[in-house]
């Protein structure tokens, strides 16, 4: 999808709409633009029209779109793979198909769907390749469904495709109150896995309620605390923090254990090249993985394998459908930290960054 906005105006109406010159099939949209490296209040609300979907595409009217950690990095210009400014952020969304382009089955119109977009989701309507859409079961609340799109796919694939956890094992989940972390904890518990979860003390009750044993991620003796809980080491560590602490994550593994690294939150405020910390991390993981130490280490990237598009889409559809099934059964409890309308994205972002929330801050259609 195209996340770079067309020329637009921050007025209440797009220029073409105001002139009454909306082309056939085009629809007015409200979108949130990240203009450059800015504080959350620097996000801009724009209005424009999007053209009717082209061949193979669908127009999705947004019902819910999430605030992810990726946007915290993007607004600092620190996300590994972000487009040039300005662009519309928004990693995922849930909505209803309102139009389809040539070659797309018209039966899709009216269906509720989810999509992983990486950017572009923070808009009242989004044009997406139809092959990227995944059906959302009827009866699921769109905001609740939204909390498990990028978070659910990431957590499910890391647990079951990367670490291949088994019932009876013990794992360590960093940031267990966060969007991905809280989903990881629940999916692991539902698979019969014991979970130790790091979080700041204010979130320990919430982490306990998810079924994990909390430890303070800022405690100087964090490794010793984990060792007390799992003297033989843990079978897998899920680490989105990177930085120097990833060494402890690797050392905490039991023989045969797996370190799944999937981010570099610790370096988001570092000055300099945004790719350097992640490349340093990749190199470190490779060395650990190749060394004869009886442990595995690798980086998880949700976009890996995207070049083989059909396979990638099929895997994503299978995994997200499985996660939606667990949500429907009540095995997964949606962690909605807050619901705010799209035009309050700046507030939503500040809240997501405040360190006070459990789960996901979700944006809903703009007010008025
Ligand atoms: N590789 C991939 O394909 C992939 C896909 C999706 C997400 N991710 C990564 O997953 C991570 C989580 O994303 P999210 O959307 O779930 O974020 P989120 O909801 O904002 O949660 C972030 C969590 O990290 C914790 N945290 C922040 N700084 C920390 C630190 N220095 N040490 C330990 N914990 C820390 C936060 O705790 P407090 O609330 O106490 O601040 C919070 O629990 C991000 O790093 C993101 O880039 C990677």
CSV table of C-alpha atoms and ligand atoms in Angstrom, one decimal:
chain,number,residue,atom,x,y,z
A,1,UNK,CA,0.0,0.0,0.0
A,2,UNK,CA,1.0,3.6,-0.5
A,3,UNK,CA,1.6,5.3,2.9
A,4,UNK,CA,3.0,8.5,1.5
A,5,UNK,CA,0.1,11.0,1.4
A,6,UNK,CA,-0.8,12.8,-1.7
A,7,UNK,CA,-0.6,16.6,-1.4
A,8,UNK,CA,-3.2,17.5,1.2
A,9,UNK,CA,-4.4,20.4,3.3
A,10,UNK,CA,-4.8,20.5,7.0
A,11,UNK,CA,-8.1,22.3,6.6
A,12,UNK,CA,-11.4,20.5,7.4
A,13,UNK,CA,-11.9,19.6,3.7
A,14,UNK,CA,-9.6,18.5,1.0
A,15,UNK,CA,-9.0,21.1,-1.8
A,16,UNK,CA,-10.6,19.0,-4.5
A,17,UNK,CA,-13.6,18.2,-2.3
A,18,UNK,CA,-14.1,21.9,-1.5
A,19,UNK,CA,-14.0,22.7,-5.2
A,20,UNK,CA,-16.7,19.9,-5.7
A,21,UNK,CA,-14.3,18.1,-8.0
A,22,UNK,CA,-14.1,14.6,-6.4
A,23,UNK,CA,-13.3,12.1,-9.1
A,24,UNK,CA,-15.7,9.1,-9.6
A,25,UNK,CA,-15.4,6.6,-6.9
A,26,UNK,CA,-12.9,8.7,-4.8
A,27,UNK,CA,-13.7,9.1,-1.2
A,28,UNK,CA,-12.8,11.8,1.3
A,29,UNK,CA,-10.5,10.6,4.1
A,30,UNK,CA,-9.1,12.0,7.3
A,31,UNK,CA,-5.5,10.9,8.0
A,32,UNK,CA,-2.7,11.6,10.5
A,33,UNK,CA,0.5,12.6,9.0
A,34,UNK,CA,4.0,12.3,10.6
A,35,UNK,CA,5.7,15.4,9.0
A,36,UNK,CA,9.3,14.7,10.3
A,37,UNK,CA,11.0,14.1,13.6
A,38,UNK,CA,8.5,15.6,16.0
A,39,UNK,CA,7.0,15.2,19.5
A,40,UNK,CA,3.6,13.5,19.6
A,41,UNK,CA,1.9,16.9,19.4
A,42,UNK,CA,3.6,17.5,16.1
A,43,UNK,CA,1.4,14.9,14.4
A,44,UNK,CA,-0.9,16.6,11.8
A,45,UNK,CA,-4.5,15.8,10.9
A,46,UNK,CA,-5.0,16.1,7.1
A,47,UNK,CA,-8.0,15.7,4.8
A,48,UNK,CA,-7.9,14.6,1.2
A,49,UNK,CA,-9.6,12.2,-1.2
A,50,UNK,CA,-8.3,8.7,-2.1
A,51,UNK,CA,-9.0,7.3,-5.6
A,52,UNK,CA,-11.3,4.3,-6.1
A,53,UNK,CA,-9.4,1.0,-5.6
A,54,UNK,CA,-7.4,-0.1,-8.6
A,55,UNK,CA,-7.2,-3.7,-9.9
A,56,UNK,CA,-6.5,-6.2,-7.1
A,57,UNK,CA,-7.2,-3.6,-4.4
A,58,UNK,CA,-10.0,-3.0,-1.8
A,59,UNK,CA,-11.0,0.2,0.0
A,60,UNK,CA,-11.3,-0.5,3.8
A,61,UNK,CA,-13.2,1.9,6.0
A,62,UNK,CA,-11.3,2.0,9.2
A,63,UNK,CA,-13.0,0.9,12.5
A,64,UNK,CA,-9.9,0.6,14.6
A,65,UNK,CA,-6.1,1.1,14.1
A,66,UNK,CA,-3.4,0.6,16.6
A,67,UNK,CA,-0.7,2.6,18.2
A,68,UNK,CA,2.4,0.4,18.2
A,69,UNK,CA,5.9,0.8,19.5
A,70,UNK,CA,7.0,1.1,15.8
A,71,UNK,CA,5.4,4.6,15.6
A,72,UNK,CA,7.4,5.7,18.7
A,73,UNK,CA,10.5,4.8,16.8
A,74,UNK,CA,9.3,6.3,13.5
A,75,UNK,CA,8.5,9.7,15.0
A,76,UNK,CA,12.2,9.8,16.1
A,77,UNK,CA,13.3,8.7,12.6
A,78,UNK,CA,14.6,5.4,14.3
A,79,UNK,CA,12.5,2.7,12.7
A,80,UNK,CA,14.8,0.4,10.7
A,81,UNK,CA,12.6,0.4,7.6
A,82,UNK,CA,10.5,3.6,7.6
A,83,UNK,CA,9.6,5.6,4.5
A,84,UNK,CA,10.9,9.2,4.0
A,85,UNK,CA,8.9,11.9,5.8
A,86,UNK,CA,6.1,12.9,5.4
A,87,UNK,CA,4.0,9.8,5.7
A,88,UNK,CA,1.0,8.4,7.4
A,89,UNK,CA,1.9,5.9,10.1
A,90,UNK,CA,-0.3,3.1,11.3
A,91,UNK,CA,1.0,-0.5,11.5
A,92,UNK,CA,-2.4,-2.3,11.4
A,93,UNK,CA,-6.1,-1.9,11.2
A,94,UNK,CA,-9.5,-3.5,11.3
A,95,UNK,CA,-12.3,-2.2,9.1
A,96,UNK,CA,-15.1,-2.9,6.6
A,97,UNK,CA,-14.6,-3.3,2.9
A,98,UNK,CA,-16.6,-0.6,1.2
A,99,UNK,CA,-15.4,-1.0,-2.4
A,100,UNK,CA,-13.2,-3.3,-4.5
A,101,UNK,CA,-11.2,-2.8,-7.7
A,102,UNK,CA,-11.3,-4.9,-10.9
A,103,UNK,CA,-10.5,-8.5,-10.4
A,104,UNK,CA,-11.5,-8.6,-6.7
A,105,UNK,CA,-14.5,-10.7,-5.6
A,106,UNK,CA,-17.4,-8.2,-4.9
A,107,UNK,CA,-18.5,-10.5,-2.1
A,108,UNK,CA,-15.8,-8.9,0.0
A,109,UNK,CA,-17.8,-5.6,0.1
A,110,UNK,CA,-19.4,-5.3,3.6
A,111,UNK,CA,-17.1,-7.8,5.2
A,112,UNK,CA,-15.0,-7.0,8.3
A,113,UNK,CA,-11.3,-7.5,7.7
A,114,UNK,CA,-7.9,-6.9,9.2
A,115,UNK,CA,-4.7,-5.8,7.5
A,116,UNK,CA,-1.0,-5.5,8.5
A,117,UNK,CA,0.1,-2.3,6.8
A,118,UNK,CA,3.3,-1.2,8.5
A,119,UNK,CA,2.4,2.4,7.6
A,120,UNK,CA,-0.7,4.1,6.4
A,121,UNK,CA,-3.2,2.7,8.8
A,122,UNK,CA,-4.0,6.0,10.7
A,123,UNK,CA,-6.6,7.0,8.2
A,124,UNK,CA,-10.4,6.9,8.1
A,125,UNK,CA,-10.2,4.8,4.9
A,126,UNK,CA,-7.3,2.9,3.4
A,127,UNK,CA,-6.7,1.3,0.0
A,128,UNK,CA,-5.1,-2.2,0.6
A,129,UNK,CA,-4.1,-5.1,-1.7
A,130,UNK,CA,-7.0,-7.5,-1.4
A,131,UNK,CA,-4.6,-10.4,-0.9
A,132,UNK,CA,-3.4,-8.8,2.3
A,133,UNK,CA,-6.8,-8.9,3.9
A,134,UNK,CA,-7.7,-11.4,6.6
A,135,UNK,CA,-11.4,-12.0,7.6
A,136,UNK,CA,-12.4,-11.0,11.1
A,137,UNK,CA,-15.0,-13.4,12.7
A,138,UNK,CA,-18.5,-11.9,13.0
A,139,UNK,CA,-19.2,-11.0,16.6
A,140,UNK,CA,-15.7,-9.8,17.5
A,141,UNK,CA,-15.5,-6.2,18.5
A,142,UNK,CA,-13.3,-4.3,16.0
A,143,UNK,CA,-11.3,-2.6,18.7
A,144,UNK,CA,-10.7,-5.8,20.5
A,145,UNK,CA,-9.8,-7.6,17.2
A,146,UNK,CA,-7.3,-4.8,16.4
A,147,UNK,CA,-5.3,-5.4,19.6
A,148,UNK,CA,-4.2,-8.8,18.2
A,149,UNK,CA,-3.4,-8.0,14.6
A,150,UNK,CA,0.3,-7.1,14.6
A,151,UNK,CA,0.7,-8.2,18.3
A,152,UNK,CA,-1.1,-11.5,17.7
A,153,UNK,CA,0.8,-12.4,14.6
A,154,UNK,CA,4.1,-11.4,16.1
A,155,UNK,CA,3.5,-13.3,19.4
A,156,UNK,CA,2.1,-16.4,17.7
A,157,UNK,CA,4.8,-16.7,15.1
A,158,UNK,CA,7.6,-16.1,17.7
A,159,UNK,CA,6.2,-18.8,20.0
A,160,UNK,CA,5.2,-21.4,17.6
A,161,UNK,CA,7.3,-20.9,14.4
A,162,UNK,CA,10.5,-19.5,15.9
A,163,UNK,CA,10.9,-20.9,19.5
A,164,UNK,CA,8.5,-23.8,19.0
A,165,UNK,CA,7.6,-23.8,22.7
A,166,UNK,CA,6.1,-26.9,24.3
A,167,UNK,CA,3.8,-27.4,27.3
A,168,UNK,CA,5.8,-27.7,30.6
A,169,UNK,CA,8.6,-25.3,29.4
A,170,UNK,CA,9.5,-22.0,31.1
A,171,UNK,CA,10.0,-18.8,29.2
A,172,UNK,CA,11.0,-15.2,29.9
A,173,UNK,CA,9.0,-12.4,28.3
A,174,UNK,CA,10.3,-8.8,28.5
A,175,UNK,CA,7.8,-6.0,28.6
A,176,UNK,CA,5.0,-8.3,29.6
A,177,UNK,CA,2.5,-5.5,30.0
A,178,UNK,CA,3.0,-4.2,26.5
A,179,UNK,CA,1.0,-4.9,23.3
A,180,UNK,CA,3.2,-7.8,22.0
A,181,UNK,CA,4.3,-8.8,25.6
A,182,UNK,CA,0.8,-9.2,27.0
A,183,UNK,CA,-0.2,-11.3,24.0
A,184,UNK,CA,2.9,-13.5,24.3
A,185,UNK,CA,2.1,-14.2,27.9
A,186,UNK,CA,-1.4,-15.2,27.2
A,187,UNK,CA,-0.6,-17.4,24.2
A,188,UNK,CA,2.2,-19.1,26.1
A,189,UNK,CA,0.0,-19.8,29.1
A,190,UNK,CA,-2.8,-21.2,26.9
A,191,UNK,CA,-0.1,-23.6,25.5
A,192,UNK,CA,0.8,-24.8,29.0
A,193,UNK,CA,4.0,-22.8,29.3
A,194,UNK,CA,5.2,-21.2,32.5
A,195,UNK,CA,6.0,-17.5,32.0
A,196,UNK,CA,8.3,-15.1,33.9
A,197,UNK,CA,7.5,-11.5,32.7
A,198,UNK,CA,9.5,-8.4,33.1
A,199,UNK,CA,7.6,-5.1,33.7
A,200,UNK,CA,7.8,-2.0,35.9
A,201,UNK,CA,6.4,-2.7,39.4
A,202,UNK,CA,3.2,-0.6,38.7
A,203,UNK,CA,2.2,-3.3,36.1
A,204,UNK,CA,3.0,-6.3,38.2
A,205,UNK,CA,-0.6,-7.0,39.3
A,206,UNK,CA,-1.7,-6.8,35.7
A,207,UNK,CA,1.1,-9.1,34.6
A,208,UNK,CA,0.2,-11.6,37.4
A,209,UNK,CA,-3.5,-11.4,36.2
A,210,UNK,CA,-2.3,-12.5,32.7
A,211,UNK,CA,-0.8,-15.6,34.3
A,212,UNK,CA,2.9,-14.6,34.4
A,213,UNK,CA,5.3,-14.2,37.4
A,214,UNK,CA,6.5,-10.6,37.3
A,215,UNK,CA,10.0,-9.2,37.9
A,216,UNK,CA,11.1,-5.6,37.6
A,217,UNK,CA,12.9,-5.0,34.3
A,218,UNK,CA,14.9,-2.1,35.9
A,219,UNK,CA,16.1,-4.1,38.9
A,220,UNK,CA,20.0,-4.2,38.9
A,221,UNK,CA,19.7,-7.9,40.0
A,222,UNK,CA,17.2,-8.9,37.3
A,223,UNK,CA,19.2,-11.9,36.1
A,224,UNK,CA,19.6,-13.2,39.6
A,225,UNK,CA,15.9,-12.8,40.2
A,226,UNK,CA,15.1,-14.8,37.1
A,227,UNK,CA,17.6,-17.5,38.1
A,228,UNK,CA,16.0,-17.8,41.5
A,229,UNK,CA,12.7,-18.5,39.7
A,230,UNK,CA,14.3,-20.8,37.1
A,231,UNK,CA,17.5,-22.2,38.5
A,232,UNK,CA,18.2,-24.3,35.4
A,233,UNK,CA,17.7,-21.5,33.0
A,234,UNK,CA,14.7,-20.7,30.8
A,235,UNK,CA,13.8,-22.5,27.5
A,236,UNK,CA,13.2,-19.3,25.6
A,237,UNK,CA,13.6,-15.5,26.0
A,238,UNK,CA,11.6,-13.0,24.0
A,239,UNK,CA,13.6,-9.8,24.0
A,240,UNK,CA,12.5,-6.5,22.2
A,241,UNK,CA,14.9,-4.4,24.3
A,242,UNK,CA,18.3,-5.1,22.7
A,243,UNK,CA,21.2,-3.0,24.0
A,244,UNK,CA,23.6,-4.4,26.6
A,245,UNK,CA,20.8,-6.3,28.4
A,246,UNK,CA,20.4,-8.8,25.6
A,247,UNK,CA,23.6,-10.4,26.9
A,248,UNK,CA,21.8,-11.3,30.1
A,249,UNK,CA,18.8,-12.6,28.0
A,250,UNK,CA,21.2,-15.0,26.2
A,251,UNK,CA,23.0,-16.1,29.4
A,252,UNK,CA,19.6,-16.9,31.1
A,253,UNK,CA,18.9,-19.7,28.6
A,254,UNK,CA,19.0,-23.3,29.6
A,255,UNK,CA,20.9,-25.7,27.3
A,256,UNK,CA,18.9,-26.1,24.1
A,257,UNK,CA,17.1,-22.8,24.8
A,258,UNK,CA,16.3,-20.1,22.2
A,259,UNK,CA,16.7,-16.4,22.3
A,260,UNK,CA,14.2,-14.6,20.1
A,261,UNK,CA,15.2,-11.0,19.7
A,262,UNK,CA,12.7,-8.8,18.0
A,263,UNK,CA,13.5,-5.2,18.6
A,264,UNK,CA,15.9,-2.6,20.0
A,265,UNK,CA,13.8,-0.5,22.3
A,266,UNK,CA,16.8,0.4,24.5
A,267,UNK,CA,18.5,2.3,21.6
A,268,UNK,CA,15.4,4.3,20.4
A,269,UNK,CA,16.9,7.6,21.8
A,270,UNK,CA,20.5,6.9,20.7
A,271,UNK,CA,22.0,9.6,18.5
A,272,UNK,CA,23.4,8.7,15.1
A,273,UNK,CA,22.5,6.2,12.4
A,274,UNK,CA,19.2,4.4,13.1
A,275,UNK,CA,20.4,1.1,11.5
A,276,UNK,CA,23.6,0.8,13.5
A,277,UNK,CA,22.1,-0.6,16.7
A,278,UNK,CA,20.0,-3.2,14.9
A,279,UNK,CA,23.0,-4.3,12.7
A,280,UNK,CA,25.1,-4.6,15.8
A,281,UNK,CA,22.4,-6.7,17.4
A,282,UNK,CA,22.2,-8.9,14.2
A,283,UNK,CA,25.9,-9.5,14.3
A,284,UNK,CA,25.8,-10.5,18.0
A,285,UNK,CA,22.9,-12.9,17.5
A,286,UNK,CA,24.7,-14.6,14.6
A,287,UNK,CA,27.9,-15.1,16.6
A,288,UNK,CA,25.9,-16.6,19.5
A,289,UNK,CA,23.9,-18.8,17.2
A,290,UNK,CA,26.9,-20.2,15.4
A,291,UNK,CA,29.1,-20.7,18.5
A,292,UNK,CA,29.0,-24.3,19.9
A,293,UNK,CA,27.2,-23.3,23.1
A,294,UNK,CA,24.1,-25.5,22.9
A,295,UNK,CA,21.8,-22.5,22.5
A,296,UNK,CA,20.1,-20.7,19.7
A,297,UNK,CA,19.7,-17.0,19.0
A,298,UNK,CA,18.0,-15.2,16.1
A,299,UNK,CA,16.0,-12.1,15.2
A,300,UNK,CA,12.3,-12.3,14.4
A,301,UNK,CA,11.0,-10.1,11.6
A,302,UNK,CA,7.3,-10.2,10.9
A,303,UNK,CA,8.1,-9.2,7.3
A,304,UNK,CA,10.6,-12.0,6.6
A,305,UNK,CA,9.7,-14.0,3.5
A,306,UNK,CA,7.6,-11.2,2.1
A,307,UNK,CA,9.1,-11.6,-1.4
A,308,UNK,CA,7.3,-14.9,-1.8
A,309,UNK,CA,4.1,-13.0,-1.5
A,310,UNK,CA,1.5,-15.8,-1.8
A,311,UNK,CA,3.2,-17.9,0.8
A,312,UNK,CA,3.7,-14.9,3.1
A,313,UNK,CA,0.0,-14.0,2.8
A,314,UNK,CA,-1.1,-17.6,3.4
A,315,UNK,CA,1.0,-17.9,6.5
A,316,UNK,CA,-0.2,-14.6,7.9
A,317,UNK,CA,-3.8,-15.5,7.2
A,318,UNK,CA,-3.4,-18.9,8.9
A,319,UNK,CA,-1.7,-17.4,12.0
A,320,UNK,CA,-4.1,-14.4,12.4
A,321,UNK,CA,-7.1,-16.6,11.9
A,322,UNK,CA,-5.8,-18.9,14.7
A,323,UNK,CA,-5.3,-15.9,17.0
A,324,UNK,CA,-8.8,-14.5,16.2
A,325,UNK,CA,-10.1,-18.0,17.1
A,326,UNK,CA,-8.5,-17.8,20.5
A,327,UNK,CA,-10.0,-14.4,21.0
A,328,UNK,CA,-13.5,-15.7,20.1
A,329,UNK,CA,-13.1,-18.6,22.6
A,330,UNK,CA,-12.0,-16.2,25.3
A,331,UNK,CA,-8.6,-17.9,25.7
A,332,UNK,CA,-7.1,-14.5,24.7
A,333,UNK,CA,-8.4,-11.5,26.6
A,334,UNK,CA,-8.0,-8.3,24.6
A,335,UNK,CA,-5.8,-5.8,26.3
A,336,UNK,CA,-7.3,-2.4,25.3
A,337,UNK,CA,-5.4,0.3,27.1
A,338,UNK,CA,-7.6,3.2,25.7
A,339,UNK,CA,-9.8,4.0,22.7
A,340,UNK,CA,-9.4,7.5,21.2
A,341,UNK,CA,-10.7,9.0,17.9
A,342,UNK,CA,-8.2,9.3,15.0
A,343,UNK,CA,-8.1,13.1,15.3
A,344,UNK,CA,-6.7,12.7,18.8
A,345,UNK,CA,-3.7,10.6,17.6
A,346,UNK,CA,-1.2,12.9,19.3
A,347,UNK,CA,-2.8,12.3,22.7
A,348,UNK,CA,-3.0,8.5,21.9
A,349,UNK,CA,0.7,8.5,21.1
A,350,UNK,CA,1.7,10.4,24.2
A,351,UNK,CA,-0.4,8.0,26.3
A,352,UNK,CA,1.2,4.9,24.6
A,353,UNK,CA,4.6,6.4,25.4
A,354,UNK,CA,3.8,7.3,28.9
A,355,UNK,CA,4.7,3.9,30.4
A,356,UNK,CA,1.4,3.9,32.3
A,357,UNK,CA,-0.6,1.6,30.1
A,358,UNK,CA,-1.3,-2.2,29.9
A,359,UNK,CA,-2.0,-3.4,26.4
A,360,UNK,CA,-2.8,-1.4,23.3
A,361,UNK,CA,-3.9,2.2,22.7
A,362,UNK,CA,-6.4,2.0,19.8
A,363,UNK,CA,-7.6,4.8,17.4
A,364,UNK,CA,-11.2,4.7,16.2
A,365,UNK,CA,-12.9,6.7,13.4
A,366,UNK,CA,-12.5,10.5,13.7
A,367,UNK,CA,-15.1,12.2,15.8
A,368,UNK,CA,-17.7,14.3,13.8
B,1,LIG,N1,10.5,-7.7,14.9
B,1,LIG,C1,9.2,-7.6,14.6
B,1,LIG,O1,8.7,-8.1,13.5
B,1,LIG,C2,8.3,-6.9,15.5
B,1,LIG,C3,6.9,-6.9,15.3
B,1,LIG,C4,6.1,-6.2,16.2
B,1,LIG,C5,6.6,-5.5,17.3
B,1,LIG,N2,8.0,-5.5,17.4
B,1,LIG,C6,8.6,-4.9,18.5
B,1,LIG,O2,8.0,-5.3,19.7
B,1,LIG,C7,8.2,-4.4,20.7
B,1,LIG,C8,6.9,-4.1,21.5
B,1,LIG,O3,6.0,-3.5,20.7
B,1,LIG,P1,4.6,-3.0,21.3
B,1,LIG,O4,3.8,-2.4,20.2
B,1,LIG,O5,4.0,-4.2,22.0
B,1,LIG,O6,5.0,-1.9,22.3
B,1,LIG,P2,4.3,-1.4,23.6
B,1,LIG,O7,2.9,-1.8,23.7
B,1,LIG,O8,4.6,0.1,23.6
B,1,LIG,O9,5.1,-2.1,24.8
B,1,LIG,C9,6.4,-1.9,25.0
B,1,LIG,C10,6.8,-2.6,26.3
B,1,LIG,O10,8.2,-2.5,26.4
B,1,LIG,C11,8.5,-2.1,27.8
B,1,LIG,N3,9.8,-1.4,27.7
B,1,LIG,C12,10.0,-0.2,27.2
B,1,LIG,N4,11.4,0.1,27.4
B,1,LIG,C13,11.9,-1.0,28.0
B,1,LIG,C14,13.2,-1.4,28.4
B,1,LIG,N5,14.2,-0.5,28.3
B,1,LIG,N6,13.3,-2.6,29.0
B,1,LIG,C15,12.3,-3.5,29.1
B,1,LIG,N7,11.0,-3.2,28.7
B,1,LIG,C16,10.9,-2.0,28.2
B,1,LIG,C17,7.3,-1.2,28.1
B,1,LIG,O11,7.2,-1.1,29.5
B,1,LIG,P3,6.6,0.2,30.2
B,1,LIG,O12,5.1,0.2,29.9
B,1,LIG,O13,6.9,0.0,31.6
B,1,LIG,O14,7.3,1.4,29.6
B,1,LIG,C18,6.2,-2.0,27.5
B,1,LIG,O15,5.9,-3.1,28.3
B,1,LIG,C19,8.8,-3.1,20.0
B,1,LIG,O16,10.2,-3.0,20.3
B,1,LIG,C20,8.5,-3.4,18.6
B,1,LIG,O17,9.5,-2.7,17.7
B,1,LIG,C21,8.8,-6.2,16.5
